[in-house]
Amino acid sequence: MSIEVKDLSFFYNKGTSLEKKALDKVSFSIVKGEFVLITGEVGSGKSTLIRHLNGLLKPHSGSVKVSGINSTNRELRSKIGLLMQYPQRQLFGKTVFEDVAFGPSNFGLKDDELKERVNESLLLAGLCRDIADISPFSLSGGQMRLVALAGVLSMRPEYLILDEPTSGLDPENKASLFSTLKKLQTTGISVIIVSHQIDDFLPFANKVLFLKNGCVDFIGSPEEYLQSVSSPIPELTSLMKELQNCGFEVASDIYSVEDAFNEITRVLGSKEVYKDE
Amino acid sequence: MNDLFLSFVPGKSFLHRLDPRTKVLGLMAVSFCILKVSSFEIMALMAIIFAILVIACHLPFLHFVRSVRPMLPFFTFIFLMQLLFTEGTHLFDFGLLKGTYEGFLLGSILALRFIFLILFAALITATTSPSGITSGIERLLRPLPLKYLGISSHDLAMMMSLSLYFVPMLFDSFRDLRDAQISRGLDIRKEPVKAIMSLTVPLVRMALRSVDEVALAMESRCYTGEGRSSMYVLEFRSLDYALLVFYCVLLFLLYI
């Protein structure tokens, strides 16, 4: 099972004087289990692209297929979970339970199975079960966002698309989100992240897609991404490049704290071992 | 991304350059015409005038189609009510209900009236910036003795333009919410009640929050309402005076 995007083009206000091209012949594929980071400037078509992946928008030309089926098929919606930007705004339930159960109950889940599903996704999102009975509006903004994430996870998607999941999150909730992402990686779910925060997400990614003016400017592994000079690079990579310029013999294609630590201790001849907190 | 409902389309046409007061008064004059007259000939004349104005201002017709579209179910309802419940010459049977020729005429006129009211209002909002509308309405209301009733003409105008500003914003929010809930498997057609709950609750929350934010933003910039000068100094030109005379003549002819 994979997502195949082929020659996808899309226009806003098609057929009016305000017509604007949002996507221009975008082609790529996502294999199940991959962690994909989609990045690019504001207005480069990122949000438009992900709205095609779960069929909210129909391509004006080209196609988006999920294991051979057109993405506009409603049954695929439970398989491709989409969490929009500022998802805390979409909450409406009287209780957290009601809100998280919204997705799976729309796909016919009931009673005990539904309860189990809600508990499972609350835990997966890094929340405790006790909050299921309180109103989502009594929670903090960061926790509300995690509830919204649980609301998408509860459909047990095979692909999870997150639009700028870290914007406006405090460090604590961010850590909670990252540990959820790590857990998800082990379950075989494909995670597709749309973000400007390449520092945050490059360490997770196996594939990077860089959009520019609605076209695919770059697609490849994170290492290859760092080689393509035109794109913005993480701060760690710039640090390693600076160290290289100062005469230290360190590799510069480094973008995770662990790799940077190991590389620097190696050059310094220290035997310290990196401990992830 | 760009919802065009009642929004401003920047431009340099003669309607854009007219004084906002002239345009607001013009809209009122046209509204009186539309509500007073009930002949198809005048409606056709209205359509022609409207088309000429739109073409002269280089505005896209689609913009206006979109302005009317959300209200179409309402207009259809009015039309059907008149068609089926007016006494007169028998036209056709629709179950127990009978369509009449008189009802058809009455329904069409009523629906057309509403459509033209919206179209002309959309023409004004498309060619006048929101701040232009505010200052125009404010100047028009200023001579009225409203302040003895505890109402300030400036506040009234500000409220009107803020509501106009919120319309496209609410549409944007609504679209995002609809997308989010559809992504969670909501089937709007099959479960309308569920859809209404899951869409209105967050929409109202969001609207109230944005209103609070706008109020705070205005306060933090020391907005007090009264005694505020305007960036746009309104000035009548000869065309404005000519049009005002024209309105007076028009209304005089209509009501005498």
Short mmCIF file of C-alpha atoms in Angstrom, two decimals:
data_model
loop_
_atom_site.label_atom_id
_atom_site.label_comp_id
_atom_site.label_asym_id
_atom_site.label_seq_id
_atom_site.Cartn_x
_atom_site.Cartn_y
_atom_site.Cartn_z
CA MET A 1 0.00 0.00 0.00
CA SER A 2 1.32 3.41 -0.94
CA ILE A 3 0.23 6.91 -1.86
CA GLU A 4 0.93 7.78 -5.47
CA VAL A 5 0.70 11.40 -6.57
CA LYS A 6 1.04 11.87 -10.30
CA ASP A 7 1.22 15.15 -12.24
CA LEU A 8 -1.07 16.82 -9.71
CA SER A 9 -2.08 20.38 -10.64
CA PHE A 10 -4.54 22.59 -8.83
CA PHE A 11 -5.79 26.17 -9.24
CA TYR A 12 -7.62 28.45 -6.87
CA ASN A 13 -10.58 30.42 -8.27
CA LYS A 14 -10.29 28.44 -11.48
CA GLY A 15 -11.94 30.15 -14.40
CA THR A 16 -11.98 33.65 -12.86
CA SER A 17 -9.70 36.61 -13.28
CA LEU A 18 -8.27 35.75 -9.86
CA GLU A 19 -7.13 32.30 -10.96
CA LYS A 20 -3.96 31.28 -9.17
CA LYS A 21 -1.91 28.18 -9.70
CA ALA A 22 -1.34 26.41 -6.36
CA LEU A 23 0.22 23.14 -7.49
CA ASP A 24 2.05 22.48 -10.72
CA LYS A 25 2.56 18.90 -11.90
CA VAL A 26 3.54 17.52 -8.52
CA SER A 27 4.58 13.86 -8.57
CA PHE A 28 5.88 11.69 -5.74
CA SER A 29 5.06 8.55 -3.83
CA ILE A 30 4.93 7.64 -0.16
CA VAL A 31 5.48 4.02 0.80
CA LYS A 32 3.78 2.74 3.95
CA GLY A 33 5.93 3.17 7.03
CA GLU A 34 7.85 6.15 5.67
CA PHE A 35 8.22 9.37 7.66
CA VAL A 36 7.93 12.25 5.24
CA LEU A 37 8.66 15.90 5.93
CA ILE A 38 7.02 18.34 3.52
CA THR A 39 8.51 21.80 3.77
CA GLY A 40 8.64 25.02 1.74
CA GLU A 41 7.89 28.70 2.02
CA VAL A 42 4.52 30.16 2.98
CA GLY A 43 2.28 29.92 -0.07
CA SER A 44 4.33 27.18 -1.73
CA GLY A 45 1.30 24.86 -1.82
CA LYS A 46 1.96 22.63 1.20
CA SER A 47 -1.50 22.88 2.73
CA THR A 48 -3.13 22.55 -0.68
CA LEU A 49 -1.10 19.41 -1.32
CA ILE A 50 -2.12 17.63 1.87
CA ARG A 51 -5.77 18.50 1.29
CA HIS A 52 -5.47 16.40 -1.85
CA LEU A 53 -4.00 13.43 -0.02
CA ASN A 54 -7.23 12.68 1.82
CA GLY A 55 -9.55 13.86 -0.92
CA LEU A 56 -10.74 17.18 0.50
CA LEU A 57 -9.73 18.76 -2.79
CA LYS A 58 -10.04 17.18 -6.22
CA PRO A 59 -7.10 17.60 -8.58
CA HIS A 60 -7.75 19.73 -11.68
CA SER A 61 -5.35 17.48 -13.52
CA GLY A 62 -3.30 14.46 -12.60
CA SER A 63 -4.23 11.95 -9.91
CA VAL A 64 -3.80 11.03 -6.25
CA LYS A 65 -4.16 7.33 -5.56
CA VAL A 66 -3.94 5.38 -2.33
CA SER A 67 -3.16 1.74 -3.12
CA GLY A 68 -4.70 2.22 -6.52
CA ILE A 69 -7.94 3.85 -5.27
CA ASN A 70 -8.71 7.53 -5.95
CA SER A 71 -8.21 9.57 -2.80
CA THR A 72 -11.72 11.09 -3.03
CA ASN A 73 -13.24 7.76 -1.96
CA ARG A 74 -14.79 8.33 1.48
CA GLU A 75 -13.72 4.96 2.86
CA LEU A 76 -10.11 6.09 2.63
CA ARG A 77 -10.74 8.92 5.11
CA SER A 78 -10.26 6.61 8.11
CA LYS A 79 -7.00 5.37 6.64
CA ILE A 80 -5.58 8.81 6.05
CA GLY A 81 -5.84 10.90 9.18
CA LEU A 82 -5.38 14.63 8.72
CA LEU A 83 -4.73 16.99 11.59
CA MET A 84 -5.05 20.58 10.49
CA GLN A 85 -3.17 23.58 11.74
CA TYR A 86 -4.44 24.79 15.16
CA PRO A 87 -6.54 21.64 15.54
CA GLN A 88 -7.69 22.69 19.02
CA ARG A 89 -10.21 24.89 17.19
CA GLN A 90 -12.08 21.90 15.81
CA LEU A 91 -13.07 20.50 19.22
CA PHE A 92 -16.80 20.55 19.93
CA GLY A 93 -17.70 17.67 22.26
CA LYS A 94 -19.21 18.04 25.72
CA THR A 95 -16.49 15.72 26.99
CA VAL A 96 -13.07 14.75 25.73
CA PHE A 97 -14.43 11.24 25.21
CA GLU A 98 -17.21 12.45 22.91
CA ASP A 99 -14.76 14.43 20.85
CA VAL A 100 -12.15 11.69 20.46
CA ALA A 101 -14.90 9.16 19.68
CA PHE A 102 -16.27 11.35 16.85
CA GLY A 103 -13.98 9.90 14.16
CA PRO A 104 -14.34 6.16 14.89
CA SER A 105 -18.08 6.46 15.55
CA ASN A 106 -18.48 8.04 12.11
CA PHE A 107 -17.00 4.83 10.75
CA GLY A 108 -19.43 2.66 12.71
CA LEU A 109 -17.56 1.77 15.91
CA LYS A 110 -19.73 1.29 19.03
CA ASP A 111 -19.79 0.68 22.80
CA ASP A 112 -16.87 -1.23 24.31
CA GLU A 113 -14.82 -1.22 21.16
CA LEU A 114 -15.26 2.54 20.92
CA LYS A 115 -14.28 3.03 24.58
CA GLU A 116 -11.19 0.93 24.12
CA ARG A 117 -10.24 2.85 20.99
CA VAL A 118 -10.61 6.21 22.78
CA ASN A 119 -8.51 5.08 25.76
CA GLU A 120 -5.85 3.70 23.46
CA SER A 121 -5.56 6.90 21.45
CA LEU A 122 -5.56 9.17 24.51
CA LEU A 123 -2.60 7.22 25.87
CA LEU A 124 -0.89 7.25 22.48
CA ALA A 125 -1.26 11.03 22.33
CA GLY A 126 0.40 11.27 25.74
CA LEU A 127 -2.71 12.18 27.74
CA CYS A 128 -4.03 10.39 30.79
CA ARG A 129 -7.33 8.53 30.71
CA ASP A 130 -8.88 10.57 33.49
CA ILE A 131 -9.47 13.55 31.24
CA ALA A 132 -11.98 11.60 29.12
CA ASP A 133 -14.91 12.79 31.21
CA ILE A 134 -14.12 16.48 31.44
CA SER A 135 -14.93 19.21 28.94
CA PRO A 136 -12.19 19.76 26.36
CA PHE A 137 -12.64 23.51 26.76
CA SER A 138 -11.39 23.39 30.34
CA LEU A 139 -7.99 22.17 29.16
CA SER A 140 -4.97 24.26 28.24
CA GLY A 141 -4.32 25.08 24.58
CA GLY A 142 -1.50 22.54 24.32
CA GLN A 143 -3.57 19.76 25.85
CA MET A 144 -6.52 20.63 23.62
CA ARG A 145 -4.25 20.11 20.69
CA LEU A 146 -3.21 16.69 21.97
CA VAL A 147 -6.91 15.82 22.36
CA ALA A 148 -7.41 16.78 18.71
CA LEU A 149 -4.46 14.55 17.81
CA ALA A 150 -6.05 11.70 19.78
CA GLY A 151 -9.25 12.38 17.84
CA VAL A 152 -7.43 11.59 14.61
CA LEU A 153 -5.38 8.69 16.03
CA SER A 154 -8.60 7.05 17.22
CA MET A 155 -9.45 6.21 13.59
CA ARG A 156 -6.26 4.12 13.53
CA PRO A 157 -5.05 5.74 10.33
CA GLU A 158 -2.39 4.07 8.23
CA TYR A 159 -1.18 7.48 7.17
CA LEU A 160 -1.14 10.41 9.54
CA ILE A 161 -0.78 13.90 8.12
CA LEU A 162 0.07 16.71 10.54
CA ASP A 163 0.02 20.35 9.43
CA GLU A 164 2.48 22.46 11.48
CA PRO A 165 1.93 20.38 14.62
CA THR A 166 4.44 22.28 16.76
CA SER A 167 3.43 25.88 16.04
CA GLY A 168 2.55 27.59 19.30
CA LEU A 169 3.24 24.55 21.49
CA ASP A 170 5.19 24.93 24.75
CA PRO A 171 8.31 22.75 25.22
CA GLU A 172 6.46 20.29 27.45
CA ASN A 173 3.66 19.58 24.99
CA LYS A 174 6.19 19.53 22.17
CA ALA A 175 8.12 16.77 23.98
CA SER A 176 4.84 14.90 24.41
CA LEU A 177 4.16 15.22 20.68
CA PHE A 178 7.65 13.98 19.80
CA SER A 179 7.33 10.93 22.03
CA THR A 180 3.98 10.16 20.34
CA LEU A 181 5.68 10.43 16.96
CA LYS A 182 8.42 8.04 18.12
CA LYS A 183 5.80 5.56 19.30
CA LEU A 184 3.98 5.87 16.00
CA GLN A 185 7.14 5.14 14.04
CA THR A 186 7.42 1.76 15.72
CA THR A 187 3.83 0.85 14.82
CA GLY A 188 4.45 1.15 11.10
CA ILE A 189 2.16 4.17 10.52
CA SER A 190 3.34 6.55 7.83
CA VAL A 191 3.65 10.02 9.24
CA ILE A 192 3.59 13.00 6.90
CA ILE A 193 4.55 16.28 8.52
CA VAL A 194 4.10 19.70 6.97
CA SER A 195 6.34 22.17 8.75
CA HIS A 196 8.85 24.98 8.59
CA GLN A 197 10.52 23.54 11.68
CA ILE A 198 13.04 21.37 9.85
CA ASP A 199 15.24 21.34 12.97
CA ASP A 200 12.46 19.54 14.82
CA PHE A 201 11.46 17.01 12.23
CA LEU A 202 14.47 16.22 10.08
CA PRO A 203 15.78 13.72 12.69
CA PHE A 204 12.54 11.72 12.26
CA ALA A 205 12.28 11.85 8.48
CA ASN A 206 13.31 9.29 5.89
CA LYS A 207 12.13 11.46 3.06
CA VAL A 208 12.04 15.23 2.54
CA LEU A 209 9.88 17.02 0.02
CA PHE A 210 10.66 20.69 -0.64
CA LEU A 211 7.97 22.66 -2.43
CA LYS A 212 8.60 25.93 -4.21
CA ASN A 213 5.86 27.92 -5.97
CA GLY A 214 3.72 24.82 -6.23
CA CYS A 215 6.45 22.66 -7.79
CA VAL A 216 8.54 19.90 -6.24
CA ASP A 217 11.94 21.59 -5.87
CA PHE A 218 13.60 18.70 -4.08
CA ILE A 219 12.70 15.18 -3.05
CA GLY A 220 15.04 12.71 -1.37
CA SER A 221 16.66 11.59 1.86
CA PRO A 222 17.54 14.10 4.64
CA GLU A 223 21.27 13.70 3.81
CA GLU A 224 20.65 14.54 0.17
CA TYR A 225 18.50 17.45 1.28
CA LEU A 226 21.41 18.96 3.21
CA GLN A 227 23.55 18.76 0.07
CA SER A 228 21.13 20.85 -1.97
CA VAL A 229 22.40 24.28 -1.02
CA SER A 230 19.43 26.37 -2.12
CA SER A 231 17.18 25.18 0.68
CA PRO A 232 17.11 26.25 4.33
CA ILE A 233 19.11 23.91 6.58
CA PRO A 234 18.85 23.06 10.31
CA GLU A 235 20.87 25.05 12.84
CA LEU A 236 22.86 21.97 13.86
CA THR A 237 24.01 21.52 10.30
CA SER A 238 25.12 25.15 10.11
CA LEU A 239 26.99 24.64 13.38
CA MET A 240 28.83 21.61 12.01
CA LYS A 241 29.62 23.54 8.83
CA GLU A 242 31.01 26.39 10.93
CA LEU A 243 33.14 23.93 12.93
CA GLN A 244 34.36 22.50 9.65
CA ASN A 245 35.31 25.98 8.46
CA CYS A 246 37.29 26.48 11.72
CA GLY A 247 39.41 23.43 10.89
CA PHE A 248 37.66 20.70 12.88
CA GLU A 249 37.36 17.50 10.89
CA VAL A 250 33.67 16.89 11.51
CA ALA A 251 31.09 15.68 9.03
CA SER A 252 28.62 18.40 8.04
CA ASP A 253 25.61 16.32 7.03
CA ILE A 254 24.41 16.12 10.62
CA TYR A 255 20.98 17.19 11.83
CA SER A 256 20.23 15.34 15.07
CA VAL A 257 21.54 16.16 18.55
CA GLU A 258 22.73 12.59 19.03
CA ASP A 259 24.78 12.52 15.80
CA ALA A 260 26.23 15.95 16.55
CA PHE A 261 27.19 14.84 20.05
CA ASN A 262 28.86 11.68 18.78
CA GLU A 263 30.67 13.52 16.01
CA ILE A 264 32.01 16.23 18.34
CA THR A 265 33.10 13.76 21.06
CA ARG A 266 34.80 11.67 18.38
CA VAL A 267 36.80 14.64 17.17
CA LEU A 268 37.61 15.71 20.74
CA GLY A 269 38.71 12.14 21.55
CA SER A 270 36.27 11.88 24.45
CA LYS A 271 34.62 8.58 25.40
CA GLU A 272 31.37 10.11 26.70
CA VAL A 273 28.22 8.33 25.50
CA TYR A 274 25.09 10.21 24.43
CA LYS A 275 22.14 9.75 26.77
CA ASP A 276 18.70 10.57 25.44
CA GLU A 277 16.49 12.00 28.15
CA MET B 1 -8.57 30.35 -0.20
CA ASN B 2 -10.22 33.52 -1.47
CA ASP B 3 -13.89 33.56 -0.73
CA LEU B 4 -15.42 36.36 -2.65
CA PHE B 5 -18.69 36.80 -0.77
CA LEU B 6 -19.39 40.54 -0.36
CA SER B 7 -15.68 41.31 -0.37
CA PHE B 8 -13.81 44.31 -1.72
CA VAL B 9 -12.18 44.03 -5.16
CA PRO B 10 -9.55 46.76 -5.49
CA GLY B 11 -9.66 48.77 -8.69
CA LYS B 12 -9.65 52.22 -10.26
CA SER B 13 -12.99 52.36 -12.04
CA PHE B 14 -15.36 55.32 -11.70
CA LEU B 15 -17.44 53.45 -9.12
CA HIS B 16 -14.30 52.90 -7.05
CA ARG B 17 -13.55 56.62 -7.20
CA LEU B 18 -17.05 57.82 -6.29
CA ASP B 19 -17.57 59.19 -2.82
CA PRO B 20 -18.74 56.37 -0.50
CA ARG B 21 -21.65 58.56 0.61
CA THR B 22 -22.90 58.78 -2.98
CA LYS B 23 -22.68 55.03 -3.28
CA VAL B 24 -24.48 54.33 -0.02
CA LEU B 25 -27.23 56.83 -0.94
CA GLY B 26 -27.32 55.30 -4.41
CA LEU B 27 -27.84 51.87 -2.91
CA MET B 28 -30.69 53.27 -0.83
CA ALA B 29 -32.26 54.93 -3.88
CA VAL B 30 -31.96 51.73 -5.92
CA SER B 31 -33.44 49.75 -3.02
CA PHE B 32 -36.46 52.07 -2.91
CA CYS B 33 -36.88 51.57 -6.66
CA ILE B 34 -36.65 47.82 -6.40
CA LEU B 35 -39.10 47.62 -3.53
CA LYS B 36 -41.59 50.08 -5.04
CA VAL B 37 -41.70 48.87 -8.62
CA SER B 38 -43.26 45.55 -9.51
CA SER B 39 -43.03 45.36 -13.27
CA PHE B 40 -40.76 43.09 -15.23
CA GLU B 41 -39.76 45.93 -17.55
CA ILE B 42 -38.17 47.86 -14.68
CA MET B 43 -36.50 44.69 -13.42
CA ALA B 44 -35.02 44.16 -16.89
CA LEU B 45 -33.85 47.79 -16.85
CA MET B 46 -32.22 47.13 -13.46
CA ALA B 47 -30.45 44.09 -14.89
CA ILE B 48 -29.14 46.17 -17.79
CA ILE B 49 -27.95 48.96 -15.52
CA PHE B 50 -26.29 46.39 -13.26
CA ALA B 51 -24.56 44.66 -16.19
CA ILE B 52 -23.31 47.99 -17.57
CA LEU B 53 -21.89 48.98 -14.17
CA VAL B 54 -20.15 45.63 -13.72
CA ILE B 55 -18.60 45.73 -17.17
CA ALA B 56 -17.61 49.39 -16.81
CA CYS B 57 -15.81 48.58 -13.56
CA HIS B 58 -14.02 45.54 -14.98
CA LEU B 59 -15.43 43.31 -12.25
CA PRO B 60 -15.81 39.55 -12.77
CA PHE B 61 -19.47 38.49 -13.05
CA LEU B 62 -18.63 35.32 -11.12
CA HIS B 63 -18.00 37.44 -8.04
CA PHE B 64 -21.66 38.43 -8.01
CA VAL B 65 -22.91 34.94 -8.77
CA ARG B 66 -21.09 33.82 -5.63
CA SER B 67 -22.66 36.60 -3.62
CA VAL B 68 -26.17 35.46 -4.52
CA ARG B 69 -25.58 31.71 -4.42
CA PRO B 70 -25.69 31.17 -0.64
CA MET B 71 -29.13 32.81 -0.50
CA LEU B 72 -30.67 30.83 -3.37
CA PRO B 73 -32.51 28.27 -1.19
CA PHE B 74 -34.23 31.16 0.59
CA PHE B 75 -35.26 32.79 -2.70
CA THR B 76 -36.52 29.50 -4.04
CA PHE B 77 -38.62 29.08 -0.90
CA ILE B 78 -40.17 32.55 -1.33
CA PHE B 79 -40.86 31.86 -4.97
CA LEU B 80 -42.52 28.51 -4.28
CA MET B 81 -44.64 29.95 -1.46
CA GLN B 82 -46.01 32.65 -3.75
CA LEU B 83 -46.44 30.23 -6.64
CA LEU B 84 -48.42 27.66 -4.65
CA PHE B 85 -50.46 29.81 -2.26
CA THR B 86 -51.72 32.64 -4.43
CA GLU B 87 -55.31 32.57 -5.67
CA GLY B 88 -55.81 33.00 -9.37
CA THR B 89 -55.73 31.40 -12.79
CA HIS B 90 -54.94 27.72 -12.55
CA LEU B 91 -51.55 26.83 -14.01
CA PHE B 92 -50.64 23.29 -12.83
CA ASP B 93 -51.19 20.77 -10.03
CA PHE B 94 -48.51 19.79 -7.62
CA GLY B 95 -50.10 17.13 -5.45
CA LEU B 96 -52.69 18.95 -3.35
CA LEU B 97 -51.15 22.30 -4.14
CA LYS B 98 -52.06 24.37 -7.12
CA GLY B 99 -49.72 26.62 -8.98
CA THR B 100 -51.29 29.80 -10.31
CA TYR B 101 -50.27 32.24 -12.97
CA GLU B 102 -50.59 35.18 -10.57
CA GLY B 103 -48.49 33.32 -8.04
CA PHE B 104 -45.82 32.73 -10.61
CA LEU B 105 -45.65 36.45 -11.43
CA LEU B 106 -45.67 37.50 -7.79
CA GLY B 107 -43.05 34.92 -6.80
CA SER B 108 -40.73 35.88 -9.63
CA ILE B 109 -40.97 39.57 -8.80
CA LEU B 110 -40.30 38.94 -5.11
CA ALA B 111 -37.34 36.67 -5.77
CA LEU B 112 -35.93 39.09 -8.33
CA ARG B 113 -36.27 41.94 -5.85
CA PHE B 114 -34.18 40.13 -3.29
CA ILE B 115 -31.62 39.07 -5.87
CA PHE B 116 -31.20 42.62 -7.12
CA LEU B 117 -30.93 43.99 -3.59
CA ILE B 118 -28.05 41.61 -2.92
CA LEU B 119 -26.43 42.23 -6.30
CA PHE B 120 -26.39 45.99 -5.85
CA ALA B 121 -25.16 45.68 -2.28
CA ALA B 122 -22.38 43.39 -3.54
CA LEU B 123 -21.55 45.99 -6.19
CA ILE B 124 -21.08 48.61 -3.46
CA THR B 125 -18.97 46.39 -1.21
CA ALA B 126 -16.89 45.28 -4.19
CA THR B 127 -16.04 48.84 -5.17
CA THR B 128 -15.74 50.47 -1.74
CA SER B 129 -13.08 49.62 0.80
CA PRO B 130 -14.44 48.71 4.25
CA SER B 131 -12.94 51.86 5.74
CA GLY B 132 -14.59 53.87 2.95
CA ILE B 133 -17.97 52.39 3.83
CA THR B 134 -17.43 53.18 7.50
CA SER B 135 -16.50 56.78 6.97
CA GLY B 136 -19.29 57.21 4.40
CA ILE B 137 -21.97 55.89 6.75
CA GLU B 138 -20.52 57.81 9.64
CA ARG B 139 -20.70 61.11 7.74
CA LEU B 140 -24.25 60.37 6.60
CA LEU B 141 -25.40 59.59 10.14
CA ARG B 142 -23.61 62.52 11.77
CA PRO B 143 -26.34 65.16 11.14
CA LEU B 144 -28.99 62.90 12.72
CA PRO B 145 -29.65 63.68 16.40
CA LEU B 146 -28.57 60.17 17.41
CA LYS B 147 -26.35 61.25 20.24
CA TYR B 148 -29.38 62.34 22.29
CA LEU B 149 -30.43 58.69 22.20
CA GLY B 150 -27.02 57.63 23.48
CA ILE B 151 -25.93 56.27 20.12
CA SER B 152 -22.83 57.53 18.42
CA SER B 153 -22.89 57.58 14.63
CA HIS B 154 -19.27 56.59 14.58
CA ASP B 155 -19.88 53.47 16.68
CA LEU B 156 -22.77 52.49 14.45
CA ALA B 157 -20.64 52.82 11.34
CA MET B 158 -17.77 50.94 12.95
CA MET B 159 -20.08 48.10 13.95
CA MET B 160 -21.40 47.86 10.41
CA SER B 161 -17.98 47.71 8.82
CA LEU B 162 -16.72 45.22 11.39
CA SER B 163 -19.63 42.90 10.64
CA LEU B 164 -18.79 43.17 6.96
CA TYR B 165 -15.18 42.35 7.79
CA PHE B 166 -16.21 39.26 9.75
CA VAL B 167 -18.29 37.72 6.97
CA PRO B 168 -15.39 36.47 4.81
CA MET B 169 -13.46 35.52 7.94
CA LEU B 170 -16.32 33.34 9.17
CA PHE B 171 -16.51 31.70 5.76
CA ASP B 172 -12.79 30.88 5.92
CA SER B 173 -13.11 29.44 9.42
CA PHE B 174 -16.16 27.48 8.39
CA ARG B 175 -14.34 25.94 5.45
CA ASP B 176 -11.39 24.89 7.61
CA LEU B 177 -13.70 23.36 10.20
CA ARG B 178 -15.73 21.53 7.59
CA ASP B 179 -12.53 20.08 6.15
CA ALA B 180 -11.33 19.01 9.60
CA GLN B 181 -14.59 17.26 10.48
CA ILE B 182 -14.90 15.67 7.04
CA SER B 183 -11.39 14.32 7.58
CA ARG B 184 -12.71 12.71 10.73
CA GLY B 185 -15.34 10.91 8.70
CA LEU B 186 -18.26 13.32 9.00
CA ASP B 187 -20.82 12.78 6.25
CA ILE B 188 -22.70 16.07 6.10
CA ARG B 189 -25.52 14.78 3.89
CA LYS B 190 -26.21 11.63 5.86
CA GLU B 191 -25.98 13.10 9.35
CA PRO B 192 -27.03 16.75 9.19
CA VAL B 193 -27.72 17.03 12.95
CA LYS B 194 -24.28 15.73 13.87
CA ALA B 195 -22.82 18.03 11.24
CA ILE B 196 -24.55 21.09 12.67
CA MET B 197 -23.29 20.29 16.19
CA SER B 198 -19.72 19.59 15.16
CA LEU B 199 -19.54 22.71 13.00
CA THR B 200 -21.47 25.37 14.89
CA VAL B 201 -19.97 24.80 18.35
CA PRO B 202 -16.37 25.42 17.24
CA LEU B 203 -17.45 28.15 14.81
CA VAL B 204 -19.23 30.14 17.50
CA ARG B 205 -16.29 29.68 19.87
CA MET B 206 -13.91 30.87 17.19
CA ALA B 207 -16.09 33.84 16.25
CA LEU B 208 -16.39 34.98 19.88
CA ARG B 209 -12.66 34.62 20.35
CA SER B 210 -11.87 36.64 17.21
CA VAL B 211 -14.29 39.33 18.29
CA ASP B 212 -12.49 39.50 21.64
CA GLU B 213 -9.17 39.72 19.86
CA VAL B 214 -10.31 42.48 17.55
CA ALA B 215 -11.74 44.41 20.52
CA LEU B 216 -8.46 44.02 22.39
CA ALA B 217 -6.43 45.05 19.36
CA MET B 218 -8.59 48.16 18.98
CA GLU B 219 -8.31 49.02 22.67
CA SER B 220 -4.57 48.47 22.74
CA ARG B 221 -4.35 51.04 19.97
CA CYS B 222 -6.35 53.45 22.11
CA TYR B 223 -9.59 53.27 20.16
CA THR B 224 -12.23 55.35 21.85
CA GLY B 225 -14.80 55.87 19.13
CA GLU B 226 -15.73 59.53 19.26
CA GLY B 227 -13.49 62.27 17.98
CA ARG B 228 -11.53 60.04 15.69
CA SER B 229 -10.23 61.66 12.55
CA SER B 230 -10.36 59.75 9.29
CA MET B 231 -7.56 58.82 6.94
CA TYR B 232 -9.90 59.34 4.04
CA VAL B 233 -11.20 62.84 3.71
CA LEU B 234 -14.49 62.60 1.91
CA GLU B 235 -15.08 65.07 -0.81
CA PHE B 236 -17.96 65.40 -3.23
CA ARG B 237 -16.95 65.91 -6.84
CA SER B 238 -19.16 67.09 -9.69
CA LEU B 239 -20.10 63.51 -10.62
CA ASP B 240 -21.25 62.92 -7.03
CA TYR B 241 -23.47 66.02 -7.10
CA ALA B 242 -24.87 65.00 -10.48
CA LEU B 243 -25.74 61.56 -9.19
CA LEU B 244 -27.38 62.97 -6.04
CA VAL B 245 -29.62 65.16 -8.19
CA PHE B 246 -30.38 62.12 -10.32
CA TYR B 247 -31.42 60.09 -7.26
CA CYS B 248 -33.75 62.86 -6.12
CA VAL B 249 -35.41 63.08 -9.52
CA LEU B 250 -35.73 59.31 -9.66
CA LEU B 251 -37.36 59.05 -6.23
CA PHE B 252 -39.58 62.05 -6.96
CA LEU B 253 -40.86 60.38 -10.15
CA LEU B 254 -41.42 57.11 -8.32
CA TYR B 255 -43.46 58.43 -5.46
CA ILE B 256 -45.50 61.18 -7.11
#
